[in-house]
Amino acid sequence: PLSRAEALEVTAIHSAWGRLSPERPLIGRPPFRAPHHTVSTAALLGGGTPIRPGEVSLAHRGVLFLDELPEFRRDALEGLRQPLEDGDVVIGRVHARHRFPTRFQLVAAMNPCPCGWDGDLRRRCRCPSGAPERYRGRISGPLLDRIDLHVPVRAVPMAELVDAPAAERSAVVRARVEAARRQARGRRAGEAARMDPAIRRLLESAHERLGLSARAHVRVLRVARTIADLAGEPRVAAEHVAEAIQYRALDHFAARAPA
């Protein structure tokens, strides 16, 4: 749940948007926004006349879900870089500048190629040669750098769908996440993973194989810290860093692509 201060922030943004529900004058739960890929740049980032917050601000303190990520307008996607980095978006006009907060969690999904079958073991990709690489190339390197986890999801066989074992209940997962967040809040600001020799070797290897940028390097360490927190471990170990590196799947694709 949102804290009182966070709820007031979110409510103020939705009030400026002009669609605050009279039945729910104070928004107490994190918002979830899922705009269609045809959304305009102004609707995604904010703007218009009069100026209103966009989806990135309506998702403040919550989740912004972008399905079919490569299908979004290129200028809209590139416009996400500053809100993701700074936590706000600035909309300039001749006589004024408007600033809206944008501290959201970005979750995106995409097919591996236009036909959707690249890499599938059951069906052959029908795309022309080079099309999968061009399709993934619609997501720029600087934007990918700002996305912490790149996770390929394989097709689920029918047997697994029919005979799937009972999964963890959401309440169990939530309790683990809340405990990790408490552990993170209790840590000193800026505290980093200890760079022991095993971690250093892993990072050097990842830099050599994947060409990680400085931003990706920092994000790998942050993800490793989160993995350790979720496991209840007080310190980041080499296995946490190795797992974080494996979550950079699109960096792996880029490293294997021909020049």
XYZ file of C-alpha atoms in Angstrom:
259
model
C 0.000 0.000 0.000
C 1.060 3.600 -0.572
C 2.129 5.669 2.401
C 0.016 8.728 3.193
C 2.547 11.031 1.486
C 2.736 8.767 -1.591
C -1.057 8.549 -1.790
C -1.293 12.348 -1.783
C 1.304 12.549 -4.584
C -0.551 10.044 -6.756
C -3.940 11.618 -6.050
C -2.641 15.076 -7.007
C -1.400 13.778 -10.370
C -4.699 12.064 -11.175
C -6.541 15.191 -10.109
C -4.447 17.260 -12.554
C -5.299 14.661 -15.202
C -8.958 15.499 -14.582
C -10.317 12.001 -14.045
C -10.169 11.473 -10.302
C -13.056 9.298 -9.206
C -15.412 11.030 -6.730
C -15.996 7.604 -5.143
C -12.258 7.321 -4.415
C -10.951 10.793 -3.573
C -7.667 9.408 -2.202
C -5.765 6.756 -4.179
C -4.209 4.353 -1.702
C -2.998 1.577 -4.003
C -0.108 1.812 -6.507
C -1.494 2.640 -9.966
C -1.174 0.249 -12.909
C -1.142 1.801 -16.392
C -1.048 -0.180 -19.643
C -1.357 2.166 -22.666
C -1.811 0.669 -26.149
C 1.206 0.777 -28.454
C -0.592 3.315 -30.674
C -0.508 5.894 -27.862
C 0.778 9.309 -28.903
C 4.020 10.673 -27.516
C 2.141 13.442 -25.693
C -0.271 10.947 -24.119
C 2.642 8.781 -22.959
C 4.983 11.500 -21.703
C 2.593 14.365 -21.019
C 1.625 17.517 -22.874
C -1.371 18.731 -24.820
C -3.441 21.879 -24.367
C -3.989 22.423 -21.525
C -0.916 20.506 -20.348
C -1.776 17.281 -18.578
C 0.350 14.495 -17.102
C 1.004 11.507 -19.368
C 0.990 7.792 -18.680
C 4.495 7.946 -17.186
C 3.188 10.271 -14.469
C -0.147 8.494 -14.020
C 1.977 5.405 -13.221
C 3.948 7.319 -10.544
C 4.539 5.060 -7.494
C 3.126 2.142 -9.476
C 3.670 0.117 -12.654
C 3.789 1.179 -16.304
C 3.252 -1.867 -18.529
C 4.122 -1.558 -22.230
C 3.025 -4.581 -24.253
C 4.450 -5.076 -27.776
C 7.308 -2.717 -26.896
C 8.905 -2.447 -30.385
C 5.546 -1.345 -31.827
C 5.543 1.916 -29.864
C 6.622 5.090 -31.635
C 10.395 5.478 -31.596
C 10.236 9.052 -30.287
C 7.899 7.948 -27.480
C 10.256 5.153 -26.429
C 13.297 7.415 -26.522
C 11.326 9.916 -24.449
C 11.224 7.350 -21.625
C 14.945 7.641 -21.032
C 14.894 10.868 -19.030
C 11.863 9.950 -16.840
C 13.440 6.573 -16.041
C 16.762 8.175 -15.146
C 15.609 11.291 -13.279
C 12.233 10.295 -11.819
C 10.408 13.201 -13.413
C 9.477 14.605 -16.803
C 9.772 18.246 -17.836
C 7.402 19.642 -20.461
C 8.567 22.954 -21.862
C 6.401 25.681 -23.325
C 7.237 29.203 -24.475
C 6.164 30.836 -21.207
C 6.454 28.008 -18.697
C 7.965 24.661 -17.830
C 5.884 21.943 -16.214
C 7.416 19.151 -14.150
C 5.592 15.934 -13.269
C 6.983 13.066 -11.135
C 7.585 9.714 -12.863
C 8.917 7.214 -10.320
C 7.332 4.095 -11.753
C 8.383 0.494 -12.331
C 8.599 -0.202 -16.059
C 7.489 -3.658 -17.205
C 7.520 -4.389 -20.935
C 6.871 -7.375 -23.184
C 7.789 -8.114 -26.788
C 7.863 -10.936 -29.317
C 11.300 -12.190 -30.424
C 10.529 -11.194 -34.035
C 7.611 -9.924 -36.164
C 6.156 -13.418 -36.726
C 6.757 -14.390 -33.097
C 8.556 -17.719 -33.681
C 12.262 -16.867 -33.683
C 14.064 -19.368 -31.458
C 10.995 -21.583 -30.983
C 11.692 -25.331 -31.146
C 8.251 -26.266 -32.529
C 7.731 -23.802 -35.360
C 10.100 -22.180 -37.838
C 10.456 -18.415 -37.957
C 8.828 -17.043 -41.145
C 10.608 -13.689 -41.060
C 13.087 -12.669 -43.788
C 16.776 -12.954 -42.960
C 17.854 -10.311 -40.466
C 14.282 -9.342 -39.500
C 14.511 -10.571 -35.872
C 17.658 -8.502 -35.299
C 16.070 -5.420 -36.889
C 12.937 -5.929 -34.791
C 14.892 -6.095 -31.545
C 16.934 -3.152 -32.785
C 13.869 -0.920 -32.495
C 14.685 -0.801 -28.780
C 17.766 1.384 -28.523
C 20.807 0.483 -26.454
C 20.408 3.489 -24.112
C 16.811 2.445 -23.330
C 17.815 -1.202 -22.783
C 20.514 -0.001 -20.389
C 17.756 1.443 -18.209
C 15.824 -1.844 -18.057
C 17.298 -4.009 -15.314
C 15.930 -7.448 -16.267
C 15.719 -8.935 -19.775
C 14.072 -12.328 -19.391
C 13.211 -14.662 -22.316
C 9.996 -16.618 -21.728
C 9.609 -19.897 -23.592
C 6.315 -21.405 -24.727
C 4.769 -23.568 -21.987
C 4.096 -27.201 -23.061
C 0.534 -28.459 -22.645
C 1.644 -31.056 -20.069
C 2.959 -28.305 -17.826
C -0.249 -26.320 -18.196
C -2.433 -29.316 -17.328
C -0.263 -30.884 -14.608
C 1.289 -27.741 -13.169
C 1.996 -28.044 -9.439
C 0.461 -25.541 -7.053
C 2.439 -22.302 -7.148
C 3.367 -20.124 -4.205
C 0.467 -18.039 -2.982
C 0.688 -14.324 -3.701
C 0.615 -13.579 0.016
C 3.801 -15.624 0.495
C 5.591 -13.794 -2.316
C 4.366 -10.446 -1.023
C 5.726 -11.154 2.452
C 9.140 -11.988 0.954
C 9.141 -8.766 -1.093
C 8.109 -6.670 1.926
C 10.922 -8.209 3.978
C 13.425 -7.422 1.211
C 12.202 -3.832 1.060
C 12.562 -3.431 4.814
C 16.109 -4.746 4.556
C 16.872 -2.322 1.723
C 15.434 0.654 3.627
C 17.573 -0.194 6.633
C 20.778 -0.089 4.634
C 22.905 3.031 4.356
C 22.263 5.058 1.204
C 24.733 4.262 -1.542
C 26.032 1.093 0.116
C 27.411 -1.134 -2.637
C 28.272 -4.794 -3.012
C 31.685 -5.761 -1.644
C 34.002 -6.280 -4.607
C 35.620 -9.550 -3.609
C 37.835 -11.346 -6.203
C 35.073 -13.739 -7.362
C 32.652 -10.867 -8.030
C 35.353 -8.860 -9.792
C 36.142 -11.802 -12.104
C 32.455 -12.247 -12.964
C 32.051 -8.573 -13.808
C 35.250 -8.463 -15.862
C 34.062 -11.491 -17.839
C 30.621 -9.917 -18.388
C 32.194 -6.664 -19.569
C 34.359 -8.575 -22.033
C 31.586 -10.834 -23.382
C 28.639 -8.449 -23.325
C 30.234 -5.018 -23.552
C 28.305 -3.754 -20.528
C 28.069 0.008 -20.228
C 28.830 1.811 -16.973
C 25.068 2.170 -16.388
C 24.468 -1.552 -16.963
C 27.356 -2.351 -14.610
C 25.720 -0.355 -11.814
C 22.333 -1.936 -12.510
C 23.773 -5.451 -12.385
C 25.106 -4.697 -8.905
C 21.746 -3.247 -7.834
C 19.900 -6.323 -9.076
C 22.418 -8.562 -7.306
C 21.753 -6.630 -4.104
C 17.997 -7.150 -4.564
C 18.489 -10.890 -5.174
C 20.453 -11.097 -1.929
C 17.743 -9.153 -0.082
C 15.032 -11.499 -1.383
C 17.097 -14.438 -0.169
C 17.519 -12.782 3.240
C 21.289 -12.633 2.798
C 23.084 -9.681 4.429
C 25.850 -9.581 1.819
C 26.007 -9.906 -1.941
C 27.781 -13.088 -3.054
C 29.196 -14.128 -6.422
C 26.143 -16.281 -7.159
C 23.873 -13.245 -6.777
C 25.977 -11.285 -9.271
C 26.034 -14.250 -11.688
C 22.234 -14.445 -11.563
C 21.925 -10.700 -12.163
C 24.176 -10.958 -15.237
C 21.983 -13.757 -16.635
C 19.032 -11.361 -16.506
C 20.663 -9.205 -19.213
C 19.368 -11.458 -22.028
C 19.174 -8.741 -24.687
C 22.781 -7.792 -23.989
C 23.596 -11.448 -24.759
C 21.693 -11.157 -28.069
C 23.549 -7.962 -28.977
C 26.912 -9.522 -28.159
C 26.204 -12.458 -30.518
C 24.830 -10.363 -33.383
C 27.137 -9.881 -36.392
C 28.695 -6.472 -36.774
